[in-house]
Short mmCIF file of N, CA and C in Angstrom, two decimals:
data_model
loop_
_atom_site.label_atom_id
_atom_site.label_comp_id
_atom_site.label_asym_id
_atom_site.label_seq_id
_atom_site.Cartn_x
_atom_site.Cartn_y
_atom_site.Cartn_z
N UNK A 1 95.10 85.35 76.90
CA UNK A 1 95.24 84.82 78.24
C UNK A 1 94.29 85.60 79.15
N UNK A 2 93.32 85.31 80.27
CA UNK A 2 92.96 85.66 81.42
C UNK A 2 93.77 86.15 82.53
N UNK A 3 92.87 87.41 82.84
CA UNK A 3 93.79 87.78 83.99
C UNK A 3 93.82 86.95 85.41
N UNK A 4 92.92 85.92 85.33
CA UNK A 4 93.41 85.17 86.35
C UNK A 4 95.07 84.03 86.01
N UNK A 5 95.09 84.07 84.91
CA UNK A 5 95.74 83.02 84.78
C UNK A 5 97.51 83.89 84.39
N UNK A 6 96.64 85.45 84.25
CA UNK A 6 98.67 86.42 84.38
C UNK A 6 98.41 86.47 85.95
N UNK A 7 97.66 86.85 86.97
CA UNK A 7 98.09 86.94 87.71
C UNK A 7 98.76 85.43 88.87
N UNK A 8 98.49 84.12 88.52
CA UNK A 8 98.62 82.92 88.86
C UNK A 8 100.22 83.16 88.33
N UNK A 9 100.75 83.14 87.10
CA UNK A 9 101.59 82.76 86.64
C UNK A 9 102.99 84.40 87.05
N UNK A 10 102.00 85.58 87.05
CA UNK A 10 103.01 86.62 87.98
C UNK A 10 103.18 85.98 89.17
N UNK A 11 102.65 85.58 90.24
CA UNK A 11 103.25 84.92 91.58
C UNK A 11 104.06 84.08 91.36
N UNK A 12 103.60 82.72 90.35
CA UNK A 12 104.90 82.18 90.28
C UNK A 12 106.06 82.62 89.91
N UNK A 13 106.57 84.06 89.21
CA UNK A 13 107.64 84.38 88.79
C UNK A 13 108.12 85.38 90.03
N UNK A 14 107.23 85.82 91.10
CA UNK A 14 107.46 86.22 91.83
C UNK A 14 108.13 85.59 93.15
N UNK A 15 107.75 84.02 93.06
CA UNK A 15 107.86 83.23 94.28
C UNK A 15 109.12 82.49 93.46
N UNK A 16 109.84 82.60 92.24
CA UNK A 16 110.76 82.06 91.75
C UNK A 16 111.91 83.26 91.73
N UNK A 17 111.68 84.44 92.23
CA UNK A 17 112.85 85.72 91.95
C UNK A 17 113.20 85.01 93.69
N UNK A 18 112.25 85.20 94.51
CA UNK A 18 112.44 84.84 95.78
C UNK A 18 112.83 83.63 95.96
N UNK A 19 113.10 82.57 94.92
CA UNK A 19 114.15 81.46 94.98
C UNK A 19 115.66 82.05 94.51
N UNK A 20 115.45 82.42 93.34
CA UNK A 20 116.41 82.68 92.76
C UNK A 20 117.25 83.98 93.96
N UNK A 21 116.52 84.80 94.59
CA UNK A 21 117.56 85.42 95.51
C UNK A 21 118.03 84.88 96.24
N UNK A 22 117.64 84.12 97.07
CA UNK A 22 118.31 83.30 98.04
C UNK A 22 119.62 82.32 96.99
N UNK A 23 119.37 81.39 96.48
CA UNK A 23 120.26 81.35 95.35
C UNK A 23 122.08 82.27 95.21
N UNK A 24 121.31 83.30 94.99
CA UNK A 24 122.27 84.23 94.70
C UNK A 24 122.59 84.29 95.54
N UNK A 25 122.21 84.61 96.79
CA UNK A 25 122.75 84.76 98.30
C UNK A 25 123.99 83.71 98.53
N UNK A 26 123.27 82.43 99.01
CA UNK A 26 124.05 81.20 98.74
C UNK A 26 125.45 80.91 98.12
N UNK A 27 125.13 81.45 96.58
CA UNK A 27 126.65 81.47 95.55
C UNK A 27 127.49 82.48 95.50
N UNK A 28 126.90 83.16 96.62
CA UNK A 28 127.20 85.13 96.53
C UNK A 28 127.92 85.67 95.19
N UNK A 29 126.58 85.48 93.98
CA UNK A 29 126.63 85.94 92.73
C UNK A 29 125.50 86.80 93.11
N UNK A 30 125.73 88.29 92.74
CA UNK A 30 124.74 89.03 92.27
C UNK A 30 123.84 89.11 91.14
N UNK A 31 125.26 88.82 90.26
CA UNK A 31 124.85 88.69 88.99
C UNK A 31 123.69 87.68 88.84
N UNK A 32 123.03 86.48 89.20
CA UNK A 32 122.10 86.02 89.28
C UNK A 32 120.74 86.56 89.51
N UNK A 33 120.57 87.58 90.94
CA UNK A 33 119.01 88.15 90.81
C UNK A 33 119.12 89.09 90.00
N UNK A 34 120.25 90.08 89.56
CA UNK A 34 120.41 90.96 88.77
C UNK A 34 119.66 90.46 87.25
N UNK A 35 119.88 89.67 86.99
CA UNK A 35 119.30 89.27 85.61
C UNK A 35 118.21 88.90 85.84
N UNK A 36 117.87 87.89 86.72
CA UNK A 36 116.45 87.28 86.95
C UNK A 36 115.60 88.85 87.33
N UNK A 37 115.84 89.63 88.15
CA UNK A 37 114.78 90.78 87.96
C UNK A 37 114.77 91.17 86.71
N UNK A 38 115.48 91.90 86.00
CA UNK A 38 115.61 91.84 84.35
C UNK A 38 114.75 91.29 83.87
N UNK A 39 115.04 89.77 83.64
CA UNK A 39 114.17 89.08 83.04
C UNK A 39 112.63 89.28 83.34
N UNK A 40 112.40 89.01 84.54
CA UNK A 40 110.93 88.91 84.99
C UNK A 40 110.66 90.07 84.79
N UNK A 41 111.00 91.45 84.50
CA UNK A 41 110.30 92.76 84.52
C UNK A 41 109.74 92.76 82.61
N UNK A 42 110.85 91.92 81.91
CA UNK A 42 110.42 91.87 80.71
C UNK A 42 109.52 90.73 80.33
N UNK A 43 109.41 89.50 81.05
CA UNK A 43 109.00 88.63 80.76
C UNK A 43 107.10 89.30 81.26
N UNK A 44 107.09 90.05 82.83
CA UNK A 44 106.17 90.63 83.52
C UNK A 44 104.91 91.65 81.82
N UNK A 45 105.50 92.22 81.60
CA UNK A 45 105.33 93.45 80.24
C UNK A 45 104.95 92.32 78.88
N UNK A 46 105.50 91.49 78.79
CA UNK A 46 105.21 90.74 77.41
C UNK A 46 103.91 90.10 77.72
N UNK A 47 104.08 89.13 78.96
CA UNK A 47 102.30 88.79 79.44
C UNK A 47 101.39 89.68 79.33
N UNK A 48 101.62 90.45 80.36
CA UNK A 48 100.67 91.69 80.31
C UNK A 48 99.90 92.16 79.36
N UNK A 49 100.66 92.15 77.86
CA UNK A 49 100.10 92.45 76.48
C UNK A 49 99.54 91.61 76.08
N UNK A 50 99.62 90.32 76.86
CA UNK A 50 98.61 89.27 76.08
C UNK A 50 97.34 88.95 76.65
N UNK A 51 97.36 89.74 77.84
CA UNK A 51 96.09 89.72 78.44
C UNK A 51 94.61 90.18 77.57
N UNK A 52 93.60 89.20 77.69
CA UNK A 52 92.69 90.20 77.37
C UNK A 52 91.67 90.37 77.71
N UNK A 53 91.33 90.31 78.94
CA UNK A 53 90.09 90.71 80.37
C UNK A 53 90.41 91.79 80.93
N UNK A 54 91.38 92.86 80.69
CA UNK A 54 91.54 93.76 81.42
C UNK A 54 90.77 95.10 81.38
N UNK A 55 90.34 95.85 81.64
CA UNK A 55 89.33 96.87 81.46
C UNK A 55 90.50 98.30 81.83
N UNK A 56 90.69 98.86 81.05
CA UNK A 56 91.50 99.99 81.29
C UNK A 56 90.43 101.15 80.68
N UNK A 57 89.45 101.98 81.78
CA UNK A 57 88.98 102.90 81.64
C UNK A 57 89.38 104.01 82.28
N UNK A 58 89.33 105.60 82.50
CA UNK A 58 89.76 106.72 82.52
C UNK A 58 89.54 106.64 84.20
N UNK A 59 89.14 106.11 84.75
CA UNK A 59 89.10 106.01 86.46
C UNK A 59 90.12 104.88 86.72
N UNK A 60 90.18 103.82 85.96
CA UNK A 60 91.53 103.12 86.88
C UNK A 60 92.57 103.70 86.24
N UNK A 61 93.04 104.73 85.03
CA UNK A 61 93.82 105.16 84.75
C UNK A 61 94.15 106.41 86.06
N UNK A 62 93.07 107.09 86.16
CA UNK A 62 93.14 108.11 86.97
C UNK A 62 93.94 107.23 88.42
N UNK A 63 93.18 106.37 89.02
CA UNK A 63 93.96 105.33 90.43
C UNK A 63 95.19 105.15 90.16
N UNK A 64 95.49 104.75 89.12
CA UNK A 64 96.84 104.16 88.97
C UNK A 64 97.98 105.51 88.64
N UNK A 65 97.50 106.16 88.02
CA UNK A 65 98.72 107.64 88.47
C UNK A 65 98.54 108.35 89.71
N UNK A 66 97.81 108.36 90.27
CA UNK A 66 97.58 108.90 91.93
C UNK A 66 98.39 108.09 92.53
N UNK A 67 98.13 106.73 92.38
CA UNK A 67 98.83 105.75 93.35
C UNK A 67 100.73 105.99 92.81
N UNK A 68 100.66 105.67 91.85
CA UNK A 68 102.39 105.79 91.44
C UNK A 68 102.74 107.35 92.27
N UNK A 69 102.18 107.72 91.73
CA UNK A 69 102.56 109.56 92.55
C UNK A 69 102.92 109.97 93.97
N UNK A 70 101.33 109.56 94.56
CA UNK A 70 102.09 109.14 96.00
C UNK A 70 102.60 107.98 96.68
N UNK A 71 102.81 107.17 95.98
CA UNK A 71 104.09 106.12 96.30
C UNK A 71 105.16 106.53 96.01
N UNK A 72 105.80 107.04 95.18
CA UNK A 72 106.91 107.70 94.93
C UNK A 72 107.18 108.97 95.69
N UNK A 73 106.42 109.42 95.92
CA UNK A 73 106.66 110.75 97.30
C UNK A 73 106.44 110.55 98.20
N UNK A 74 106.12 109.07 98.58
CA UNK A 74 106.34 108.82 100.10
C UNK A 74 107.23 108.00 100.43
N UNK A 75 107.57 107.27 99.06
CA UNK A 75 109.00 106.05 99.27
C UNK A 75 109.97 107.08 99.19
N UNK A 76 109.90 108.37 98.92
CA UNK A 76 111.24 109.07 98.96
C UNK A 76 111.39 109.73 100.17
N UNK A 77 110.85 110.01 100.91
CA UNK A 77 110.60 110.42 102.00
C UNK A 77 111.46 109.65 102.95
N UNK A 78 111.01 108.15 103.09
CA UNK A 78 111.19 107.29 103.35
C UNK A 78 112.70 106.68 103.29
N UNK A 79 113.06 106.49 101.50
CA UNK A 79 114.12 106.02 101.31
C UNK A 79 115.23 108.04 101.93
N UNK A 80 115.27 108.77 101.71
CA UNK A 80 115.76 109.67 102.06
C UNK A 80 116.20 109.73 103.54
N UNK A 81 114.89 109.68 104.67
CA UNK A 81 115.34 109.50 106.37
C UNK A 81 116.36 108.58 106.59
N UNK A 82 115.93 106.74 105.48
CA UNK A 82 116.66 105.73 106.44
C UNK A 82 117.93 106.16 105.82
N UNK A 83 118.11 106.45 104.71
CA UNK A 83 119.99 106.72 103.82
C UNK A 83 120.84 107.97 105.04
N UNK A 84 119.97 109.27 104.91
CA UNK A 84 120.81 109.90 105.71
C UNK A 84 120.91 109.59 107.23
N UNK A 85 120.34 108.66 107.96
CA UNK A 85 120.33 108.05 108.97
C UNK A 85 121.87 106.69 108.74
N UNK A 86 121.63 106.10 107.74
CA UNK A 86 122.92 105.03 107.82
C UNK A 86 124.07 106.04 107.34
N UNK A 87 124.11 107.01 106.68
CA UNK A 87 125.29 107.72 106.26
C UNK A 87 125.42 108.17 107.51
N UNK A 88 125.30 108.57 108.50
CA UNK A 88 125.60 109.35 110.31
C UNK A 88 125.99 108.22 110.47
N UNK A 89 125.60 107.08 110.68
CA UNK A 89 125.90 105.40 111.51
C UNK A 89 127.30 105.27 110.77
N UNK A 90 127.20 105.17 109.14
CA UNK A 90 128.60 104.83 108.60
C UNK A 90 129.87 105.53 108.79
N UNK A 91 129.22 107.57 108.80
CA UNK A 91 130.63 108.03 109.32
C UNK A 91 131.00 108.31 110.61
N UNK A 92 130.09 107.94 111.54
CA UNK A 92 130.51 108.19 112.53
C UNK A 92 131.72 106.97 112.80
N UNK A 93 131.76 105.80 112.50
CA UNK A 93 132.44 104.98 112.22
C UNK A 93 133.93 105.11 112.00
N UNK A 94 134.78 103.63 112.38
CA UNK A 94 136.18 104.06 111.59
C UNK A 94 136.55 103.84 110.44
N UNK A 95 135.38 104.11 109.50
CA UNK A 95 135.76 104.75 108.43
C UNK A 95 135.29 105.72 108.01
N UNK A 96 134.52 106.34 108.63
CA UNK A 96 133.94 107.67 108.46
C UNK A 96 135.25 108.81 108.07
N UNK A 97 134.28 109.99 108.58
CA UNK A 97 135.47 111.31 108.55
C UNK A 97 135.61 111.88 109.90
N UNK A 98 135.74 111.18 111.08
CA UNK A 98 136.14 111.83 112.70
C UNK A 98 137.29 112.03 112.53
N UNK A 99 138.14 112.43 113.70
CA UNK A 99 139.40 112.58 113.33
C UNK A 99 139.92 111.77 113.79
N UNK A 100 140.88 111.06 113.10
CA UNK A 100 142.02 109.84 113.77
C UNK A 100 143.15 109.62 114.49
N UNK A 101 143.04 111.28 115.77
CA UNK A 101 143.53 111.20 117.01
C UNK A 101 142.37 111.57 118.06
N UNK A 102 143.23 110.96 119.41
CA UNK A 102 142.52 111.58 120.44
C UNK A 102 143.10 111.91 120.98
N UNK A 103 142.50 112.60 122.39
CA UNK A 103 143.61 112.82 123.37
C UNK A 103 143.51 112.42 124.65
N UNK A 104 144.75 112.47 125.12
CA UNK A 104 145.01 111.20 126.20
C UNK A 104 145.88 111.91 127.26
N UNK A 105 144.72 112.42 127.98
CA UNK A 105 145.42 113.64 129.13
C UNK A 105 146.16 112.99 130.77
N UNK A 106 145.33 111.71 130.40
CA UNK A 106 146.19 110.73 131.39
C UNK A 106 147.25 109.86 131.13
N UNK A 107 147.75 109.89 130.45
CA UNK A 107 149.49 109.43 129.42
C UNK A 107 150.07 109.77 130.45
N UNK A 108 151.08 109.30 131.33
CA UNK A 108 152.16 110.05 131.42
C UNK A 108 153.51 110.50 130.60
N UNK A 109 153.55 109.57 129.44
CA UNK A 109 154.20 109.20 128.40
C UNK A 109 154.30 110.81 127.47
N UNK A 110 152.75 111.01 127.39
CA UNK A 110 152.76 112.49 126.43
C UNK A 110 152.81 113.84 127.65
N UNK A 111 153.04 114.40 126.69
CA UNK A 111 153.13 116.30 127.56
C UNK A 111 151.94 116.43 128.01
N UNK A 112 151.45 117.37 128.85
CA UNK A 112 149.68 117.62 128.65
C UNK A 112 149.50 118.37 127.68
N UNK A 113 148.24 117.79 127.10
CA UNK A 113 147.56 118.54 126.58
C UNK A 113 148.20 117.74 124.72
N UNK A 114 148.84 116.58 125.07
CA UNK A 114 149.21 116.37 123.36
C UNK A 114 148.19 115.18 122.75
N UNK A 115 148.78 115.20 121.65
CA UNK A 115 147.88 114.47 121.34
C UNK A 115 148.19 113.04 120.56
N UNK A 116 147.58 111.58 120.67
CA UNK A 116 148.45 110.91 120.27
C UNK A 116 147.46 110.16 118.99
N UNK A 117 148.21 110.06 117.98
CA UNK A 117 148.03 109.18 116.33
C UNK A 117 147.62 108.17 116.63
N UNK A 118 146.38 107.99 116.77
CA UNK A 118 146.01 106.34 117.12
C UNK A 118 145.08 105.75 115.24
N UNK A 119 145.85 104.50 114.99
CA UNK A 119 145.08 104.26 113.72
C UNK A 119 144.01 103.10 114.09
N UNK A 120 142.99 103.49 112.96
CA UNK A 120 142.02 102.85 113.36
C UNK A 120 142.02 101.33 112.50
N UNK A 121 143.04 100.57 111.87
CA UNK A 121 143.52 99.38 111.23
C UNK A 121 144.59 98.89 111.68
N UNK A 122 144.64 98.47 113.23
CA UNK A 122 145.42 97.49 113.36
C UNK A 122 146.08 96.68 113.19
N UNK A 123 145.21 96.12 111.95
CA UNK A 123 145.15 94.64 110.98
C UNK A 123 145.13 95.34 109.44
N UNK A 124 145.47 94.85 108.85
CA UNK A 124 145.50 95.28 107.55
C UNK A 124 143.84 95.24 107.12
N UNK A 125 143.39 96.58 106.09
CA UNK A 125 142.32 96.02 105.72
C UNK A 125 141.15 95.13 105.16
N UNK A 126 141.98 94.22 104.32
CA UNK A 126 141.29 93.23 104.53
C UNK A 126 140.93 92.07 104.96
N UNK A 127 141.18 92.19 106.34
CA UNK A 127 140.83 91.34 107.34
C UNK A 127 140.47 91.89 108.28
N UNK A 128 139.61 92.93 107.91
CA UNK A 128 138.85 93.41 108.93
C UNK A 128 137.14 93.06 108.89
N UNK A 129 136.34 92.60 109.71
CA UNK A 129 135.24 91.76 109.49
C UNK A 129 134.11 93.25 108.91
N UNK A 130 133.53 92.82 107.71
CA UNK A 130 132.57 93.91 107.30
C UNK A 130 131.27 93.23 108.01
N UNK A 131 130.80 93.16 109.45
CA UNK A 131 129.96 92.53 109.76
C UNK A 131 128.37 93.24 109.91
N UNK A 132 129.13 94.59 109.69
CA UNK A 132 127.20 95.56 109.43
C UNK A 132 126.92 95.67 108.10
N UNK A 133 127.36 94.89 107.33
CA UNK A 133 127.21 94.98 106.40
C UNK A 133 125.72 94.20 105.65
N UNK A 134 126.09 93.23 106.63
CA UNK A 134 124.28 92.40 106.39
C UNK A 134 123.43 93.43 107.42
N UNK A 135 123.46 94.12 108.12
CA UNK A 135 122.08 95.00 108.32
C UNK A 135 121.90 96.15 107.40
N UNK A 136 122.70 96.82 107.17
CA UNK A 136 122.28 97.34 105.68
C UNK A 136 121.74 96.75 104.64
N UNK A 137 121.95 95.20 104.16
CA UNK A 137 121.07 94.98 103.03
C UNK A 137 119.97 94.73 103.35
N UNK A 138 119.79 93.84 104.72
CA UNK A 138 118.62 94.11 105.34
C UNK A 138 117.37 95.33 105.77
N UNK A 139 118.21 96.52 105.95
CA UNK A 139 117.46 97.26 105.69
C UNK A 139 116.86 98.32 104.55
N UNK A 140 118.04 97.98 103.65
CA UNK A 140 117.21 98.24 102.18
C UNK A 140 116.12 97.20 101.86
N UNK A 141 116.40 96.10 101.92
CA UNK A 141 115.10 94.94 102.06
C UNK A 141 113.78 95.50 102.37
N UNK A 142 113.96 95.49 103.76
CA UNK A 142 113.00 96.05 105.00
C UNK A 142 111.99 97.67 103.94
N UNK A 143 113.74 98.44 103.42
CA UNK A 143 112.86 99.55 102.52
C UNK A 143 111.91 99.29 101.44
N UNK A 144 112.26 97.73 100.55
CA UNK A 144 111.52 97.71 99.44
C UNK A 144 110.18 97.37 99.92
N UNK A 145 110.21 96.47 100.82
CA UNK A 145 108.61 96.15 101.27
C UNK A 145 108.35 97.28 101.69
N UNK A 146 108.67 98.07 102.40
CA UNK A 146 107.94 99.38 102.74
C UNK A 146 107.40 99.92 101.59
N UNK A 147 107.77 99.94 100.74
CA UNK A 147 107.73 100.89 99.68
C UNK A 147 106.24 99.83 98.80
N UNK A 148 106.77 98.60 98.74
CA UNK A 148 105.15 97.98 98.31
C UNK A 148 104.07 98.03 99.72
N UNK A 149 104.45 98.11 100.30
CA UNK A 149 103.13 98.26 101.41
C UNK A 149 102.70 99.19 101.04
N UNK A 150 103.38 100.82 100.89
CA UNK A 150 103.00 101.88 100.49
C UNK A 150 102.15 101.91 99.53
N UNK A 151 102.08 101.30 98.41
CA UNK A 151 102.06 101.14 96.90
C UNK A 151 100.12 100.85 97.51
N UNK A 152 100.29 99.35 98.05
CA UNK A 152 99.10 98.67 98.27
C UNK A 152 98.16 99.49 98.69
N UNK A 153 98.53 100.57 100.36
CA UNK A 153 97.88 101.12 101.09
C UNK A 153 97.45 102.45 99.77
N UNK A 154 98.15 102.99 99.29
CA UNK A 154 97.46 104.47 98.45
C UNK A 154 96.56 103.60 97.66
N UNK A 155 97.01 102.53 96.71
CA UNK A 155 96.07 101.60 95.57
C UNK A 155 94.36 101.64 96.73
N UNK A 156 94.61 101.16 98.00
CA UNK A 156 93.38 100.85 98.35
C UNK A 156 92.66 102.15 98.93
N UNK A 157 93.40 103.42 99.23
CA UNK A 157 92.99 104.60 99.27
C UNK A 157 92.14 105.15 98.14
N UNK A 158 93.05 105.35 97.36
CA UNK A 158 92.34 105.55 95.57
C UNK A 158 91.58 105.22 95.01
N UNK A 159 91.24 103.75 95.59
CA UNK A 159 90.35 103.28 94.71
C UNK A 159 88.75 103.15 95.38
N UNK A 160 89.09 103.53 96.73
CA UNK A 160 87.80 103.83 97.36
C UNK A 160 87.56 105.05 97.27
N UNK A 161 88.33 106.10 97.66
CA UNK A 161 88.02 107.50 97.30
C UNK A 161 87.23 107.50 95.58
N UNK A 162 87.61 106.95 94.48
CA UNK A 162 86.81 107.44 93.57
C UNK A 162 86.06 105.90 92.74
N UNK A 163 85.39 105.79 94.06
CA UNK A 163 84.57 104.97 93.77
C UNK A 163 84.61 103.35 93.22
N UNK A 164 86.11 102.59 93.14
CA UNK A 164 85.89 101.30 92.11
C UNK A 164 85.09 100.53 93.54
N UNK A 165 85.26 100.87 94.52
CA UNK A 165 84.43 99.82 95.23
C UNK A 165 83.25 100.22 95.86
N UNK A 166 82.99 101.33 95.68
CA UNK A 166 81.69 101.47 96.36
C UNK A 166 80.74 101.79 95.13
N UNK A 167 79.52 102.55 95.67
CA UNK A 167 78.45 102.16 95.00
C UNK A 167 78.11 103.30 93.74
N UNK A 168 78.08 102.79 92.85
CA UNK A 168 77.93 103.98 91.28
C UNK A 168 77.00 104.56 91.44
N UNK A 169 76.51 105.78 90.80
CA UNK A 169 75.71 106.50 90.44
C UNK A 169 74.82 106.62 89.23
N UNK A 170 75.38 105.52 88.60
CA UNK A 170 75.05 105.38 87.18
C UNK A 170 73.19 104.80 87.70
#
């Protein structure tokens, strides 16, 4: 196979995970993109081996571990700020770990200075609306494209720094 014709047929499996998530969304089965990534990461690897236009010499080997390297130390960076940033958002929350009294110095009801048991489930818990719950997946979302933007921007760093696009010396 031609690498024009793995990379034609990778988009389509790419523009079909992005059916298939929404999909899953829809049936709210996980289990659906869960496998379909699966699949396509193996189905992705079996093409790949059947390619045979690809030129794998000791400089795009060299690009392509630079690039994994610092994509991975900058998606961690990254994935690290936004996590311990939603873990502060989640416990500050009522379900976090604050404490689940306050005090209420204008009561006339309490002594001064007491303090009164206020619970934070009114309603039993499950009927309580988990409604931040879609901006969190959203912003893991938001993280994975970050993390391929990342990927793209070092790939096009790398590969100008050692030369695949500019001019040889040979």
């Amino acid at each position: 196979m031609k690498k024009n014709t793995f990379y034609i047929i990778y988009g389509l499996i790419a523009v079909s995970l992005l059916l298939l998530f929404w999909l899953s969304i829809e049936l709210s089965s996980p289990l659906i993109i869960a496998a379909s990534v699966i699949l396509a990461a193996v189905l992705f690897f079996v093409l790949k081996k059947r390619v045979t236009d690809i030129v794998q010499d000791e400089r795009t080997i060299l690009i392509d571990m630079k690039t994994a390297s610092a994509t991975i130390r900058a998606s961690v960076v990254l994935f690290l700020t936004v996590n311990l940033a939603t873990i502060v958002y989640v416990f500050s929350g009522p379900l976090g770990f604050q404490s689940f009294t306050y005090h209420r110095s204008n009561d006339s009801m309490l002594p001064v200075g007491g303090f009164e048991s206020v619970s934070y489930f009114p309603v039993p818990p499950e009927t309580i609306p988990i409604s931040q719950l879609g901006l969190f997946a959203v912003l893991q979302l938001v993280m994975i494209i970050a993390a391929l933007f990342i990927y793209v921007g070092f790939r096009f760093y790398y590969a100008r720094k050692f030369g695949v696009w500019g001019e040889d010396e040979e």
